[in-house]
Amino acid sequence: MSSFESKVQEALANPRNQGEIQDADAVGTVGSPECGDMLRMWLKFTEKDGKRVIDRASFQAFGCQTAIAVASMATELLRGKTAEEAKFLTVQELTGDLGPLPPMKIHCGQLVEGALRNALDHDASVPPSVQLGTENMAPTLAASLHRPVAGKLRIIPLD
Ligand code: FES
């Protein structure tokens, strides 16, 4: 087993922050039509030192083990970050201690990144200028199936 795989197994043995945050400020859901996996992320903000930061992040995943392991890491990493800081985290940063994702697993990390960005897009307090555009994303899963694939991966918001 590679060191990446053993770290994934370690994360899966004790996944963090699974399940809904009842009074969340933002929720994002994305899916990958290619593999059929889905991931939802909840964010709860708080005020700290005059800044609005993420107090808690949680997730629910319907998908592969890598996505669950990355989401577990990412939701830990997000604590204390502002929406702006969270927005600029890359997939490889969100994986934390898991280390770099193998090429075959990058889309699993992108599912987590997509759910985070989708949640930030739905955070009413983030000005539109800071929000990430979802103009390249299809509005519904059904609609996305009729769109040409741009690039190898499609992560689509599921509202
Ligand atoms: Fe689809 Fe991992 S195989 S998210």
JSON list of C-alpha atoms and ligand atoms in Angstrom, two decimals:
[
{"chain": "A", "resi": 1, "resn": "MET", "atom": "CA", "xyz": [0.00, 0.00, 0.00]},
{"chain": "A", "resi": 2, "resn": "SER", "atom": "CA", "xyz": [1.43, 3.42, -0.92]},
{"chain": "A", "resi": 3, "resn": "SER", "atom": "CA", "xyz": [1.95, 6.02, 1.75]},
{"chain": "A", "resi": 4, "resn": "PHE", "atom": "CA", "xyz": [-0.93, 8.02, 0.24]},
{"chain": "A", "resi": 5, "resn": "GLU", "atom": "CA", "xyz": [-3.26, 5.02, 0.49]},
{"chain": "A", "resi": 6, "resn": "SER", "atom": "CA", "xyz": [-2.28, 4.31, 4.06]},
{"chain": "A", "resi": 7, "resn": "LYS", "atom": "CA", "xyz": [-2.91, 7.94, 5.00]},
{"chain": "A", "resi": 8, "resn": "VAL", "atom": "CA", "xyz": [-6.35, 7.71, 3.36]},
{"chain": "A", "resi": 9, "resn": "GLN", "atom": "CA", "xyz": [-7.09, 4.57, 5.38]},
{"chain": "A", "resi": 10, "resn": "GLU", "atom": "CA", "xyz": [-5.95, 6.36, 8.54]},
{"chain": "A", "resi": 11, "resn": "ALA", "atom": "CA", "xyz": [-8.26, 9.30, 7.81]},
{"chain": "A", "resi": 12, "resn": "LEU", "atom": "CA", "xyz": [-11.15, 6.93, 7.10]},
{"chain": "A", "resi": 13, "resn": "ALA", "atom": "CA", "xyz": [-10.66, 5.15, 10.40]},
{"chain": "A", "resi": 14, "resn": "ASN", "atom": "CA", "xyz": [-11.54, 8.38, 12.16]},
{"chain": "A", "resi": 15, "resn": "PRO", "atom": "CA", "xyz": [-13.21, 10.79, 9.75]},
{"chain": "A", "resi": 16, "resn": "ARG", "atom": "CA", "xyz": [-13.75, 14.28, 11.13]},
{"chain": "A", "resi": 17, "resn": "ASN", "atom": "CA", "xyz": [-16.71, 16.60, 10.79]},
{"chain": "A", "resi": 18, "resn": "GLN", "atom": "CA", "xyz": [-19.17, 14.26, 9.12]},
{"chain": "A", "resi": 19, "resn": "GLY", "atom": "CA", "xyz": [-22.83, 15.21, 9.00]},
{"chain": "A", "resi": 20, "resn": "GLU", "atom": "CA", "xyz": [-24.99, 18.26, 8.73]},
{"chain": "A", "resi": 21, "resn": "ILE", "atom": "CA", "xyz": [-24.52, 21.51, 10.67]},
{"chain": "A", "resi": 22, "resn": "GLN", "atom": "CA", "xyz": [-28.13, 22.32, 11.52]},
{"chain": "A", "resi": 23, "resn": "ASP", "atom": "CA", "xyz": [-27.75, 26.12, 11.65]},
{"chain": "A", "resi": 24, "resn": "ALA", "atom": "CA", "xyz": [-25.13, 26.41, 8.90]},
{"chain": "A", "resi": 25, "resn": "ASP", "atom": "CA", "xyz": [-24.58, 29.78, 7.21]},
{"chain": "A", "resi": 26, "resn": "ALA", "atom": "CA", "xyz": [-23.73, 28.20, 3.87]},
{"chain": "A", "resi": 27, "resn": "VAL", "atom": "CA", "xyz": [-24.23, 24.86, 2.16]},
{"chain": "A", "resi": 28, "resn": "GLY", "atom": "CA", "xyz": [-22.70, 23.68, -1.10]},
{"chain": "A", "resi": 29, "resn": "THR", "atom": "CA", "xyz": [-23.41, 20.51, -3.02]},
{"chain": "A", "resi": 30, "resn": "VAL", "atom": "CA", "xyz": [-21.63, 19.23, -6.08]},
{"chain": "A", "resi": 31, "resn": "GLY", "atom": "CA", "xyz": [-21.59, 16.07, -8.09]},
{"chain": "A", "resi": 32, "resn": "SER", "atom": "CA", "xyz": [-19.41, 14.46, -10.70]},
{"chain": "A", "resi": 33, "resn": "PRO", "atom": "CA", "xyz": [-21.52, 12.87, -13.42]},
{"chain": "A", "resi": 34, "resn": "GLU", "atom": "CA", "xyz": [-18.51, 10.82, -14.54]},
{"chain": "A", "resi": 35, "resn": "CYS", "atom": "CA", "xyz": [-18.17, 8.78, -11.36]},
{"chain": "A", "resi": 36, "resn": "GLY", "atom": "CA", "xyz": [-21.58, 9.53, -9.85]},
{"chain": "A", "resi": 37, "resn": "ASP", "atom": "CA", "xyz": [-20.13, 10.77, -6.57]},
{"chain": "A", "resi": 38, "resn": "MET", "atom": "CA", "xyz": [-21.64, 13.66, -4.64]},
{"chain": "A", "resi": 39, "resn": "LEU", "atom": "CA", "xyz": [-20.43, 15.79, -1.80]},
{"chain": "A", "resi": 40, "resn": "ARG", "atom": "CA", "xyz": [-22.16, 18.37, 0.36]},
{"chain": "A", "resi": 41, "resn": "MET", "atom": "CA", "xyz": [-20.39, 20.82, 2.66]},
{"chain": "A", "resi": 42, "resn": "TRP", "atom": "CA", "xyz": [-21.77, 23.00, 5.43]},
{"chain": "A", "resi": 43, "resn": "LEU", "atom": "CA", "xyz": [-20.05, 26.11, 6.80]},
{"chain": "A", "resi": 44, "resn": "LYS", "atom": "CA", "xyz": [-20.75, 27.93, 10.03]},
{"chain": "A", "resi": 45, "resn": "PHE", "atom": "CA", "xyz": [-19.06, 31.29, 10.58]},
{"chain": "A", "resi": 46, "resn": "THR", "atom": "CA", "xyz": [-18.20, 33.17, 13.75]},
{"chain": "A", "resi": 47, "resn": "GLU", "atom": "CA", "xyz": [-16.64, 36.52, 14.66]},
{"chain": "A", "resi": 48, "resn": "LYS", "atom": "CA", "xyz": [-13.04, 36.35, 15.86]},
{"chain": "A", "resi": 49, "resn": "ASP", "atom": "CA", "xyz": [-10.76, 39.34, 16.42]},
{"chain": "A", "resi": 50, "resn": "GLY", "atom": "CA", "xyz": [-13.07, 41.47, 14.31]},
{"chain": "A", "resi": 51, "resn": "LYS", "atom": "CA", "xyz": [-13.01, 39.03, 11.42]},
{"chain": "A", "resi": 52, "resn": "ARG", "atom": "CA", "xyz": [-15.70, 36.68, 10.23]},
{"chain": "A", "resi": 53, "resn": "VAL", "atom": "CA", "xyz": [-14.09, 33.25, 10.11]},
{"chain": "A", "resi": 54, "resn": "ILE", "atom": "CA", "xyz": [-15.22, 29.69, 9.63]},
{"chain": "A", "resi": 55, "resn": "ASP", "atom": "CA", "xyz": [-16.06, 28.24, 13.01]},
{"chain": "A", "resi": 56, "resn": "ARG", "atom": "CA", "xyz": [-17.02, 24.79, 11.78]},
{"chain": "A", "resi": 57, "resn": "ALA", "atom": "CA", "xyz": [-17.14, 22.98, 8.46]},
{"chain": "A", "resi": 58, "resn": "SER", "atom": "CA", "xyz": [-18.73, 19.61, 7.91]},
{"chain": "A", "resi": 59, "resn": "PHE", "atom": "CA", "xyz": [-19.50, 17.32, 5.03]},
{"chain": "A", "resi": 60, "resn": "GLN", "atom": "CA", "xyz": [-21.48, 14.40, 3.82]},
{"chain": "A", "resi": 61, "resn": "ALA", "atom": "CA", "xyz": [-20.09, 12.36, 0.95]},
{"chain": "A", "resi": 62, "resn": "PHE", "atom": "CA", "xyz": [-21.71, 9.87, -1.33]},
{"chain": "A", "resi": 63, "resn": "GLY", "atom": "CA", "xyz": [-18.64, 8.63, -3.03]},
{"chain": "A", "resi": 64, "resn": "CYS", "atom": "CA", "xyz": [-15.23, 7.23, -2.86]},
{"chain": "A", "resi": 65, "resn": "GLN", "atom": "CA", "xyz": [-12.95, 6.92, 0.09]},
{"chain": "A", "resi": 66, "resn": "THR", "atom": "CA", "xyz": [-10.48, 9.51, -1.18]},
{"chain": "A", "resi": 67, "resn": "ALA", "atom": "CA", "xyz": [-13.19, 12.18, -1.32]},
{"chain": "A", "resi": 68, "resn": "ILE", "atom": "CA", "xyz": [-14.18, 11.33, 2.26]},
{"chain": "A", "resi": 69, "resn": "ALA", "atom": "CA", "xyz": [-10.56, 11.47, 3.45]},
{"chain": "A", "resi": 70, "resn": "VAL", "atom": "CA", "xyz": [-9.92, 14.80, 1.69]},
{"chain": "A", "resi": 71, "resn": "ALA", "atom": "CA", "xyz": [-13.18, 16.27, 3.02]},
{"chain": "A", "resi": 72, "resn": "SER", "atom": "CA", "xyz": [-12.23, 15.18, 6.52]},
{"chain": "A", "resi": 73, "resn": "MET", "atom": "CA", "xyz": [-8.85, 16.96, 6.20]},
{"chain": "A", "resi": 74, "resn": "ALA", "atom": "CA", "xyz": [-10.31, 20.00, 4.48]},
{"chain": "A", "resi": 75, "resn": "THR", "atom": "CA", "xyz": [-13.02, 20.60, 7.05]},
{"chain": "A", "resi": 76, "resn": "GLU", "atom": "CA", "xyz": [-10.33, 20.63, 9.75]},
{"chain": "A", "resi": 77, "resn": "LEU", "atom": "CA", "xyz": [-8.13, 23.01, 7.75]},
{"chain": "A", "resi": 78, "resn": "LEU", "atom": "CA", "xyz": [-10.98, 25.44, 7.13]},
{"chain": "A", "resi": 79, "resn": "ARG", "atom": "CA", "xyz": [-11.50, 26.30, 10.78]},
{"chain": "A", "resi": 80, "resn": "GLY", "atom": "CA", "xyz": [-10.39, 29.87, 11.46]},
{"chain": "A", "resi": 81, "resn": "LYS", "atom": "CA", "xyz": [-10.20, 30.87, 7.77]},
{"chain": "A", "resi": 82, "resn": "THR", "atom": "CA", "xyz": [-12.11, 33.79, 6.32]},
{"chain": "A", "resi": 83, "resn": "ALA", "atom": "CA", "xyz": [-14.31, 33.16, 3.28]},
{"chain": "A", "resi": 84, "resn": "GLU", "atom": "CA", "xyz": [-11.69, 34.93, 1.14]},
{"chain": "A", "resi": 85, "resn": "GLU", "atom": "CA", "xyz": [-8.87, 32.73, 2.47]},
{"chain": "A", "resi": 86, "resn": "ALA", "atom": "CA", "xyz": [-10.98, 29.59, 1.98]},
{"chain": "A", "resi": 87, "resn": "LYS", "atom": "CA", "xyz": [-11.78, 30.59, -1.57]},
{"chain": "A", "resi": 88, "resn": "PHE", "atom": "CA", "xyz": [-8.12, 30.60, -2.57]},
{"chain": "A", "resi": 89, "resn": "LEU", "atom": "CA", "xyz": [-7.22, 27.17, -1.16]},
{"chain": "A", "resi": 90, "resn": "THR", "atom": "CA", "xyz": [-6.15, 24.79, -3.88]},
{"chain": "A", "resi": 91, "resn": "VAL", "atom": "CA", "xyz": [-7.06, 21.13, -4.08]},
{"chain": "A", "resi": 92, "resn": "GLN", "atom": "CA", "xyz": [-3.55, 20.17, -3.02]},
{"chain": "A", "resi": 93, "resn": "GLU", "atom": "CA", "xyz": [-3.77, 22.47, 0.01]},
{"chain": "A", "resi": 94, "resn": "LEU", "atom": "CA", "xyz": [-7.13, 21.05, 1.03]},
{"chain": "A", "resi": 95, "resn": "THR", "atom": "CA", "xyz": [-5.65, 17.54, 1.20]},
{"chain": "A", "resi": 96, "resn": "GLY", "atom": "CA", "xyz": [-3.52, 18.55, 4.21]},
{"chain": "A", "resi": 97, "resn": "ASP", "atom": "CA", "xyz": [-1.55, 15.67, 5.70]},
{"chain": "A", "resi": 98, "resn": "LEU", "atom": "CA", "xyz": [-2.70, 13.27, 3.00]},
{"chain": "A", "resi": 99, "resn": "GLY", "atom": "CA", "xyz": [-0.12, 14.88, 0.74]},
{"chain": "A", "resi": 100, "resn": "PRO", "atom": "CA", "xyz": [-0.38, 15.31, -3.03]},
{"chain": "A", "resi": 101, "resn": "LEU", "atom": "CA", "xyz": [-3.21, 13.42, -4.70]},
{"chain": "A", "resi": 102, "resn": "PRO", "atom": "CA", "xyz": [-2.20, 10.84, -7.31]},
{"chain": "A", "resi": 103, "resn": "PRO", "atom": "CA", "xyz": [-3.35, 11.88, -10.81]},
{"chain": "A", "resi": 104, "resn": "MET", "atom": "CA", "xyz": [-6.18, 9.33, -10.79]},
{"chain": "A", "resi": 105, "resn": "LYS", "atom": "CA", "xyz": [-7.54, 10.84, -7.57]},
{"chain": "A", "resi": 106, "resn": "ILE", "atom": "CA", "xyz": [-7.35, 14.53, -8.35]},
{"chain": "A", "resi": 107, "resn": "HIS", "atom": "CA", "xyz": [-11.02, 14.70, -9.27]},
{"chain": "A", "resi": 108, "resn": "CYS", "atom": "CA", "xyz": [-11.90, 13.36, -5.82]},
{"chain": "A", "resi": 109, "resn": "GLY", "atom": "CA", "xyz": [-10.16, 16.38, -4.32]},
{"chain": "A", "resi": 110, "resn": "GLN", "atom": "CA", "xyz": [-11.84, 18.64, -6.85]},
{"chain": "A", "resi": 111, "resn": "LEU", "atom": "CA", "xyz": [-15.20, 17.39, -5.60]},
{"chain": "A", "resi": 112, "resn": "VAL", "atom": "CA", "xyz": [-14.30, 18.71, -2.14]},
{"chain": "A", "resi": 113, "resn": "GLU", "atom": "CA", "xyz": [-12.99, 21.98, -3.57]},
{"chain": "A", "resi": 114, "resn": "GLY", "atom": "CA", "xyz": [-16.17, 22.31, -5.65]},
{"chain": "A", "resi": 115, "resn": "ALA", "atom": "CA", "xyz": [-18.43, 21.80, -2.63]},
{"chain": "A", "resi": 116, "resn": "LEU", "atom": "CA", "xyz": [-16.47, 24.42, -0.68]},
{"chain": "A", "resi": 117, "resn": "ARG", "atom": "CA", "xyz": [-16.69, 26.95, -3.50]},
{"chain": "A", "resi": 118, "resn": "ASN", "atom": "CA", "xyz": [-20.35, 26.20, -4.04]},
{"chain": "A", "resi": 119, "resn": "ALA", "atom": "CA", "xyz": [-20.97, 26.79, -0.32]},
{"chain": "A", "resi": 120, "resn": "LEU", "atom": "CA", "xyz": [-19.05, 30.10, -0.46]},
{"chain": "A", "resi": 121, "resn": "ASP", "atom": "CA", "xyz": [-21.15, 31.08, -3.46]},
{"chain": "A", "resi": 122, "resn": "HIS", "atom": "CA", "xyz": [-24.21, 30.53, -1.31]},
{"chain": "A", "resi": 123, "resn": "ASP", "atom": "CA", "xyz": [-22.88, 32.49, 1.65]},
{"chain": "A", "resi": 124, "resn": "ALA", "atom": "CA", "xyz": [-25.03, 35.59, 1.65]},
{"chain": "A", "resi": 125, "resn": "SER", "atom": "CA", "xyz": [-22.39, 37.67, 3.45]},
{"chain": "A", "resi": 126, "resn": "VAL", "atom": "CA", "xyz": [-19.72, 37.23, 0.75]},
{"chain": "A", "resi": 127, "resn": "PRO", "atom": "CA", "xyz": [-19.93, 40.06, -1.77]},
{"chain": "A", "resi": 128, "resn": "PRO", "atom": "CA", "xyz": [-20.52, 38.90, -5.36]},
{"chain": "A", "resi": 129, "resn": "SER", "atom": "CA", "xyz": [-17.10, 40.30, -6.38]},
{"chain": "A", "resi": 130, "resn": "VAL", "atom": "CA", "xyz": [-15.45, 37.71, -4.12]},
{"chain": "A", "resi": 131, "resn": "GLN", "atom": "CA", "xyz": [-17.71, 34.85, -5.06]},
{"chain": "A", "resi": 132, "resn": "LEU", "atom": "CA", "xyz": [-16.46, 32.36, -7.57]},
{"chain": "A", "resi": 133, "resn": "GLY", "atom": "CA", "xyz": [-18.33, 32.21, -10.78]},
{"chain": "A", "resi": 134, "resn": "THR", "atom": "CA", "xyz": [-20.24, 29.08, -11.59]},
{"chain": "A", "resi": 135, "resn": "GLU", "atom": "CA", "xyz": [-21.01, 30.25, -15.10]},
{"chain": "A", "resi": 136, "resn": "ASN", "atom": "CA", "xyz": [-19.22, 27.24, -16.55]},
{"chain": "A", "resi": 137, "resn": "MET", "atom": "CA", "xyz": [-21.25, 24.92, -14.45]},
{"chain": "A", "resi": 138, "resn": "ALA", "atom": "CA", "xyz": [-24.58, 23.55, -15.53]},
{"chain": "A", "resi": 139, "resn": "PRO", "atom": "CA", "xyz": [-27.51, 24.47, -13.29]},
{"chain": "A", "resi": 140, "resn": "THR", "atom": "CA", "xyz": [-28.80, 20.94, -12.88]},
{"chain": "A", "resi": 141, "resn": "LEU", "atom": "CA", "xyz": [-27.46, 17.44, -13.17]},
{"chain": "A", "resi": 142, "resn": "ALA", "atom": "CA", "xyz": [-29.88, 16.75, -16.01]},
{"chain": "A", "resi": 143, "resn": "ALA", "atom": "CA", "xyz": [-28.79, 19.88, -17.90]},
{"chain": "A", "resi": 144, "resn": "SER", "atom": "CA", "xyz": [-25.14, 19.05, -17.40]},
{"chain": "A", "resi": 145, "resn": "LEU", "atom": "CA", "xyz": [-25.57, 15.75, -19.17]},
{"chain": "A", "resi": 146, "resn": "HIS", "atom": "CA", "xyz": [-26.47, 17.64, -22.32]},
{"chain": "A", "resi": 147, "resn": "ARG", "atom": "CA", "xyz": [-23.48, 19.93, -22.16]},
{"chain": "A", "resi": 148, "resn": "PRO", "atom": "CA", "xyz": [-20.26, 19.21, -23.98]},
{"chain": "A", "resi": 149, "resn": "VAL", "atom": "CA", "xyz": [-17.47, 18.14, -21.67]},
{"chain": "A", "resi": 150, "resn": "ALA", "atom": "CA", "xyz": [-14.89, 20.92, -21.39]},
{"chain": "A", "resi": 151, "resn": "GLY", "atom": "CA", "xyz": [-11.75, 19.24, -20.15]},
{"chain": "A", "resi": 152, "resn": "LYS", "atom": "CA", "xyz": [-11.55, 15.95, -18.39]},
{"chain": "A", "resi": 153, "resn": "LEU", "atom": "CA", "xyz": [-13.63, 16.67, -15.37]},
{"chain": "A", "resi": 154, "resn": "ARG", "atom": "CA", "xyz": [-16.96, 18.22, -14.68]},
{"chain": "A", "resi": 155, "resn": "ILE", "atom": "CA", "xyz": [-17.93, 19.13, -11.17]},
{"chain": "A", "resi": 156, "resn": "ILE", "atom": "CA", "xyz": [-21.39, 20.57, -11.16]},
{"chain": "A", "resi": 157, "resn": "PRO", "atom": "CA", "xyz": [-23.34, 22.36, -8.47]},
{"chain": "A", "resi": 158, "resn": "LEU", "atom": "CA", "xyz": [-26.45, 20.51, -7.33]},
{"chain": "A", "resi": 159, "resn": "ASP", "atom": "CA", "xyz": [-28.87, 23.03, -5.87]},
{"chain": "B", "resi": 1, "resn": "FES", "atom": "FE1", "xyz": [-15.32, 10.05, -7.92]},
{"chain": "B", "resi": 1, "resn": "FES", "atom": "FE2", "xyz": [-13.41, 9.77, -6.07]},
{"chain": "B", "resi": 1, "resn": "FES", "atom": "S1", "xyz": [-13.94, 8.38, -7.66]},
{"chain": "B", "resi": 1, "resn": "FES", "atom": "S2", "xyz": [-14.89, 11.33, -6.25]}
]
